[in-house]
Amino acid sequence: MFSWKTIKKSVGIICAIVGLTCYVIAYAFLAKSSLAYDIILNIADVLIIGVVVGYLSSVAQWAGVFKKEIQDIVFGKKLVGERKDIEEVWSNVTKQMFKFKFADIHKKMLYSLKEVLPSEEDISYYEDYDADSKIEWVDKDRGIIKCYDNFSMFIVVESDKKFDYTITSWLVEDENQANGRSSETLQVTVDNKKLSNLKTVSKRVGSEIQRETIIPLSGKKRYFIQYSRVQQYCIFEDYYIAFRAKYITNGLKVSLELPSDIEAIFIERGTMEDFQNVKNTKSHIKKLYKGVIFPKQGYIFALKVK
């Protein structure tokens, strides 16, 4: 009675019955706002539409098509975004990726991954970041140097709505011995247009002077930012030049020129891969990073007077 031949002939009727049953379950027993309602309703649509379209060449083909369609429903972008168990799904996926290794610290590893991956609050990232610095002596006896910084990068944002980009800098300065030794000037261009009347707010945070300049952006999803900065300070108090990514950074070039009597040691700041050497002499260091740098990662130049 139930042979392969009879099942093959009746597969369309079976699909139609199952599809109608799914409609009844969805509309009669499930809340329209629930995830189960969306899943059952979408499965019913797939089954009924499949019957209307007609038989495919074989039952095996039916099975393959329906399996794929149901997987697309359950794991599709729309329903995945509405699932309440997304962390459990993510946990199961990463367990497979790690091959169930390090079970004792798996949850901590998962938490760390979530910390560096983009979150809902992240709306932009850097691309082709270029940081060039040059150091000159102002008063060697007092340790006063002048640092010329030139930065350029693309900022890619998720929408063309208004977006405030903040340029932040820090200078270490002894509050009791400042005597006007530190200073800073800043020039900014956006898409090759020079900006003026920018407001900079300075405040002391412990032993550092923090300066923040807000750059208003709107109307595009990609901006080319360039800014030059001149800082004068005491190298005996502030003896490093550093970059710590605020946003995810795709590609970074670094260059430092310095007098022959100042030594610079390059230190990678938590990056996944090593920086590539482009040039490495006593007076000029150039580095290249081709991968992705996550927030709080970057580099440090530790300076020492010979």
Short mmCIF file of C-alpha atoms in Angstrom, two decimals:
data_model
loop_
_atom_site.label_atom_id
_atom_site.label_comp_id
_atom_site.label_asym_id
_atom_site.label_seq_id
_atom_site.Cartn_x
_atom_site.Cartn_y
_atom_site.Cartn_z
CA MET A 1 0.00 0.00 0.00
CA PHE A 2 2.67 2.47 1.02
CA SER A 3 5.21 1.86 -1.70
CA TRP A 4 7.76 4.31 -3.06
CA LYS A 5 5.65 4.58 -6.20
CA THR A 6 2.46 5.59 -4.32
CA ILE A 7 4.35 8.07 -2.14
CA LYS A 8 5.90 9.59 -5.21
CA LYS A 9 2.48 10.05 -6.81
CA SER A 10 0.89 11.52 -3.69
CA VAL A 11 3.72 13.86 -2.62
CA GLY A 12 1.88 16.88 -3.99
CA ILE A 13 -1.26 16.07 -1.98
CA ILE A 14 0.81 15.48 1.14
CA CYS A 15 2.58 18.85 0.71
CA ALA A 16 -0.75 20.60 0.16
CA ILE A 17 -2.24 19.03 3.32
CA VAL A 18 0.83 19.92 5.39
CA GLY A 19 0.82 23.45 3.98
CA LEU A 20 -2.87 23.97 4.80
CA THR A 21 -2.30 22.53 8.26
CA CYS A 22 0.51 25.04 8.81
CA TYR A 23 -1.84 27.86 7.80
CA VAL A 24 -4.45 26.65 10.31
CA ILE A 25 -1.86 26.39 13.08
CA ALA A 26 -0.43 29.84 12.33
CA TYR A 27 -3.72 31.71 12.07
CA ALA A 28 -5.68 29.83 14.74
CA PHE A 29 -3.20 29.07 17.49
CA LEU A 30 -0.19 31.42 17.25
CA ALA A 31 0.19 35.12 18.07
CA LYS A 32 0.98 37.22 15.00
CA SER A 33 3.83 38.94 16.83
CA SER A 34 5.61 35.67 17.64
CA LEU A 35 8.62 34.22 15.84
CA ALA A 36 6.89 30.82 15.53
CA TYR A 37 4.02 32.46 13.60
CA ASP A 38 6.45 33.85 10.99
CA ILE A 39 8.31 30.55 10.63
CA ILE A 40 5.17 28.36 10.29
CA LEU A 41 3.53 30.83 7.88
CA ASN A 42 6.61 30.98 5.66
CA ILE A 43 6.87 27.17 5.59
CA ALA A 44 3.20 26.98 4.58
CA ASP A 45 3.84 29.47 1.75
CA VAL A 46 6.74 27.37 0.47
CA LEU A 47 4.66 24.16 0.46
CA ILE A 48 1.52 25.59 -1.17
CA ILE A 49 3.43 27.58 -3.79
CA GLY A 50 5.44 24.45 -4.57
CA VAL A 51 2.23 22.51 -5.22
CA VAL A 52 0.82 25.28 -7.42
CA VAL A 53 3.99 25.52 -9.47
CA GLY A 54 3.82 21.77 -10.09
CA TYR A 55 5.84 18.67 -9.69
CA LEU A 56 9.55 18.79 -10.20
CA SER A 57 11.40 16.00 -11.93
CA SER A 58 11.65 13.71 -8.89
CA VAL A 59 10.85 13.37 -5.21
CA ALA A 60 14.54 13.73 -4.48
CA GLN A 61 14.50 17.12 -6.14
CA TRP A 62 11.47 18.09 -4.04
CA ALA A 63 13.32 17.13 -0.88
CA GLY A 64 16.37 19.15 -1.85
CA VAL A 65 14.37 22.25 -2.77
CA PHE A 66 12.23 22.19 0.37
CA LYS A 67 15.22 21.59 2.61
CA LYS A 68 16.97 24.62 1.19
CA GLU A 69 13.84 26.78 1.34
CA ILE A 70 13.13 25.87 4.95
CA GLN A 71 16.75 26.56 5.89
CA ASP A 72 16.48 29.94 4.19
CA ILE A 73 13.39 30.69 6.27
CA VAL A 74 14.76 29.59 9.63
CA PHE A 75 18.23 31.10 9.15
CA GLY A 76 17.33 33.96 6.80
CA LYS A 77 18.43 37.50 7.62
CA LYS A 78 14.92 38.68 8.53
CA LEU A 79 14.07 35.94 11.03
CA VAL A 80 17.59 35.69 12.44
CA GLY A 81 17.30 39.35 13.36
CA GLU A 82 14.09 38.58 15.28
CA ARG A 83 15.32 35.47 17.09
CA LYS A 84 15.63 35.74 20.87
CA ASP A 85 18.17 32.93 21.08
CA ILE A 86 20.75 34.50 18.76
CA GLU A 87 23.50 34.24 21.40
CA GLU A 88 22.84 30.50 21.75
CA VAL A 89 22.97 30.10 17.95
CA TRP A 90 26.22 32.09 17.84
CA SER A 91 27.61 29.97 20.69
CA ASN A 92 26.81 26.73 18.83
CA VAL A 93 28.41 28.07 15.65
CA THR A 94 31.61 29.09 17.41
CA LYS A 95 31.76 25.76 19.22
CA GLN A 96 31.85 24.08 15.82
CA MET A 97 34.51 26.54 14.68
CA PHE A 98 36.65 25.79 17.75
CA LYS A 99 35.90 22.04 17.43
CA PHE A 100 34.75 22.09 21.07
CA LYS A 101 38.25 22.95 22.29
CA PHE A 102 38.86 24.97 25.45
CA ALA A 103 35.41 24.22 26.88
CA ASP A 104 36.25 25.82 30.22
CA ILE A 105 36.86 29.25 28.73
CA HIS A 106 34.52 29.05 25.73
CA LYS A 107 32.08 31.63 27.13
CA LYS A 108 34.92 34.05 27.87
CA MET A 109 36.27 33.61 24.35
CA LEU A 110 32.81 34.30 22.95
CA TYR A 111 32.49 37.44 25.08
CA SER A 112 35.89 38.68 23.86
CA LEU A 113 34.89 38.13 20.24
CA LYS A 114 31.69 40.10 20.76
CA GLU A 115 33.70 42.96 22.26
CA VAL A 116 35.86 43.47 19.16
CA LEU A 117 33.23 42.76 16.50
CA PRO A 118 30.95 45.60 15.32
CA SER A 119 28.03 46.36 17.64
CA GLU A 120 24.80 48.32 17.24
CA GLU A 121 26.59 51.47 18.44
CA ASP A 122 29.27 51.26 15.73
CA ILE A 123 28.29 53.35 12.72
CA SER A 124 31.58 53.84 10.91
CA TYR A 125 35.03 52.49 10.18
CA TYR A 126 38.37 53.79 8.87
CA GLU A 127 39.82 52.80 5.51
CA ASP A 128 43.33 53.42 4.18
CA TYR A 129 44.51 55.24 7.30
CA ASP A 130 47.79 57.11 6.78
CA ALA A 131 49.71 58.59 9.75
CA ASP A 132 52.91 60.60 9.08
CA SER A 133 54.88 62.26 11.89
CA LYS A 134 58.10 64.31 11.92
CA ILE A 135 60.02 65.39 15.02
CA GLU A 136 62.35 68.42 15.25
CA TRP A 137 64.27 69.93 18.13
CA VAL A 138 63.17 73.30 19.52
CA ASP A 139 65.36 73.41 22.64
CA LYS A 140 67.48 70.31 23.17
CA ASP A 141 68.78 71.39 26.60
CA ARG A 142 65.22 71.65 27.94
CA GLY A 143 64.02 68.65 25.92
CA ILE A 144 61.48 70.68 23.93
CA ILE A 145 60.51 69.15 20.58
CA LYS A 146 58.00 69.98 17.88
CA CYS A 147 56.02 67.16 16.26
CA TYR A 148 54.39 67.67 12.87
CA ASP A 149 51.57 65.15 12.28
CA ASN A 150 49.71 64.60 9.02
CA PHE A 151 46.79 62.17 8.98
CA SER A 152 44.51 61.09 6.15
CA MET A 153 41.83 58.41 5.96
CA PHE A 154 38.45 57.52 4.54
CA ILE A 155 35.63 57.34 7.05
CA VAL A 156 32.87 55.00 5.86
CA VAL A 157 29.52 55.36 7.64
CA GLU A 158 26.31 53.32 7.41
CA SER A 159 24.03 56.24 6.43
CA ASP A 160 24.22 59.81 5.14
CA LYS A 161 22.69 61.22 8.33
CA LYS A 162 24.56 63.74 10.45
CA PHE A 163 27.62 62.24 12.08
CA ASP A 164 30.06 63.95 14.46
CA TYR A 165 33.64 62.78 14.08
CA THR A 166 35.88 63.68 17.01
CA ILE A 167 39.63 64.29 16.73
CA THR A 168 41.22 63.62 20.10
CA SER A 169 44.80 64.20 21.22
CA TRP A 170 46.72 63.89 24.47
CA LEU A 171 49.86 65.58 25.73
CA VAL A 172 51.60 64.63 28.96
CA GLU A 173 52.50 67.75 30.92
CA ASP A 174 53.53 68.27 34.54
CA GLU A 175 50.93 70.64 35.99
CA ASN A 176 53.50 72.28 38.27
CA GLN A 177 56.12 72.80 35.55
CA ALA A 178 54.04 73.63 32.48
CA ASN A 179 55.16 77.23 31.90
CA GLY A 180 53.53 77.20 28.46
CA ARG A 181 55.90 74.54 27.12
CA SER A 182 53.15 72.59 25.34
CA SER A 183 51.00 73.86 22.49
CA GLU A 184 48.96 72.52 19.60
CA THR A 185 47.54 73.80 16.32
CA LEU A 186 45.13 71.89 14.07
CA GLN A 187 43.98 72.21 10.44
CA VAL A 188 41.25 69.98 8.97
CA THR A 189 39.94 69.33 5.47
CA VAL A 190 36.97 67.17 4.48
CA ASP A 191 36.83 66.01 0.86
CA ASN A 192 39.56 68.59 0.08
CA LYS A 193 37.56 71.48 1.61
CA LYS A 194 39.27 73.30 4.47
CA LEU A 195 37.13 73.69 7.60
CA SER A 196 37.17 76.80 9.77
CA ASN A 197 35.70 77.96 13.09
CA LEU A 198 36.12 74.54 14.63
CA LYS A 199 35.75 74.42 18.40
CA THR A 200 38.37 72.62 20.46
CA VAL A 201 37.77 71.76 24.11
CA SER A 202 40.76 71.15 26.39
CA LYS A 203 40.77 69.57 29.83
CA ARG A 204 43.29 68.03 32.19
CA VAL A 205 42.97 64.31 32.89
CA GLY A 206 45.57 63.38 35.47
CA SER A 207 48.98 64.19 34.02
CA GLU A 208 47.63 64.67 30.48
CA ILE A 209 46.03 67.51 28.56
CA GLN A 210 43.17 66.13 26.45
CA ARG A 211 41.94 68.11 23.46
CA GLU A 212 38.81 67.26 21.46
CA THR A 213 37.72 68.83 18.18
CA ILE A 214 34.34 67.88 16.71
CA ILE A 215 34.02 67.60 12.91
CA PRO A 216 30.36 67.64 11.73
CA LEU A 217 29.70 65.35 8.74
CA SER A 218 26.49 64.76 6.77
CA GLY A 219 25.07 63.98 3.33
CA LYS A 220 27.42 61.15 2.35
CA LYS A 221 28.42 57.63 3.33
CA ARG A 222 32.13 58.06 2.64
CA TYR A 223 34.34 61.02 3.58
CA PHE A 224 37.99 61.75 2.92
CA ILE A 225 39.44 63.34 6.05
CA GLN A 226 42.82 65.05 6.24
CA TYR A 227 44.20 66.91 9.19
CA SER A 228 47.56 68.31 10.16
CA ARG A 229 48.61 68.94 13.73
CA VAL A 230 51.65 70.65 15.25
CA GLN A 231 52.45 69.89 18.87
CA GLN A 232 55.24 71.32 20.99
CA TYR A 233 56.11 69.60 24.25
CA CYS A 234 58.85 68.17 26.47
CA ILE A 235 60.14 64.78 25.35
CA PHE A 236 61.27 63.95 28.90
CA GLU A 237 57.62 64.12 30.03
CA ASP A 238 55.85 62.82 26.93
CA TYR A 239 58.17 60.27 25.33
CA TYR A 240 55.90 58.26 23.03
CA ILE A 241 53.80 58.71 19.90
CA ALA A 242 50.86 56.33 19.76
CA PHE A 243 47.79 55.36 17.78
CA ARG A 244 44.85 53.55 19.36
CA ALA A 245 42.02 52.89 16.92
CA LYS A 246 38.67 54.38 17.85
CA TYR A 247 36.91 52.54 15.03
CA ILE A 248 37.67 49.40 13.07
CA THR A 249 40.51 50.29 10.69
CA ASN A 250 41.01 48.61 7.33
CA GLY A 251 44.62 49.18 6.31
CA LEU A 252 47.18 51.45 8.04
CA LYS A 253 50.40 53.17 6.93
CA VAL A 254 52.76 54.67 9.51
CA SER A 255 55.77 56.94 9.03
CA LEU A 256 58.06 58.66 11.55
CA GLU A 257 60.98 60.98 10.75
CA LEU A 258 63.22 62.04 13.64
CA PRO A 259 66.61 63.59 14.43
CA SER A 260 69.61 61.28 14.56
CA ASP A 261 70.00 61.79 18.32
CA ILE A 262 66.50 60.53 19.14
CA GLU A 263 65.87 56.80 19.09
CA ALA A 264 62.41 55.33 18.37
CA ILE A 265 61.29 51.80 19.22
CA PHE A 266 58.20 50.57 17.39
CA ILE A 267 55.75 48.48 19.45
CA GLU A 268 52.66 46.76 18.08
CA ARG A 269 49.59 47.35 20.19
CA GLY A 270 47.60 44.11 20.29
CA THR A 271 47.20 43.66 16.52
CA MET A 272 46.41 40.21 15.15
CA GLU A 273 49.30 40.29 12.67
CA ASP A 274 52.70 41.94 12.49
CA PHE A 275 53.30 45.29 10.80
CA GLN A 276 55.40 45.02 7.66
CA ASN A 277 58.70 46.91 7.43
CA VAL A 278 58.77 49.40 4.55
CA LYS A 279 61.75 51.45 5.73
CA ASN A 280 63.81 51.24 8.91
CA THR A 281 66.73 53.64 9.35
CA LYS A 282 67.90 55.70 12.31
CA SER A 283 66.13 58.78 10.99
CA HIS A 284 63.07 57.34 9.23
CA ILE A 285 60.74 54.42 10.08
CA LYS A 286 57.86 53.32 7.84
CA LYS A 287 55.43 50.50 8.60
CA LEU A 288 52.47 48.95 6.81
CA TYR A 289 49.51 46.95 8.10
CA LYS A 290 47.29 45.37 5.43
CA GLY A 291 44.71 43.70 7.64
CA VAL A 292 41.93 44.88 9.94
CA ILE A 293 42.74 46.67 13.19
CA PHE A 294 40.08 46.51 15.89
CA PRO A 295 39.22 49.28 18.39
CA LYS A 296 41.88 49.87 21.07
CA GLN A 297 44.55 48.22 18.90
CA GLY A 298 47.28 50.15 17.09
CA TYR A 299 50.95 50.98 17.68
CA ILE A 300 53.40 52.91 19.88
CA PHE A 301 56.67 54.69 19.09
CA ALA A 302 58.69 54.85 22.32
CA LEU A 303 61.16 57.78 22.11
CA LYS A 304 64.53 58.04 23.83
CA VAL A 305 67.15 60.79 23.63
CA LYS A 306 70.58 59.29 22.96
#
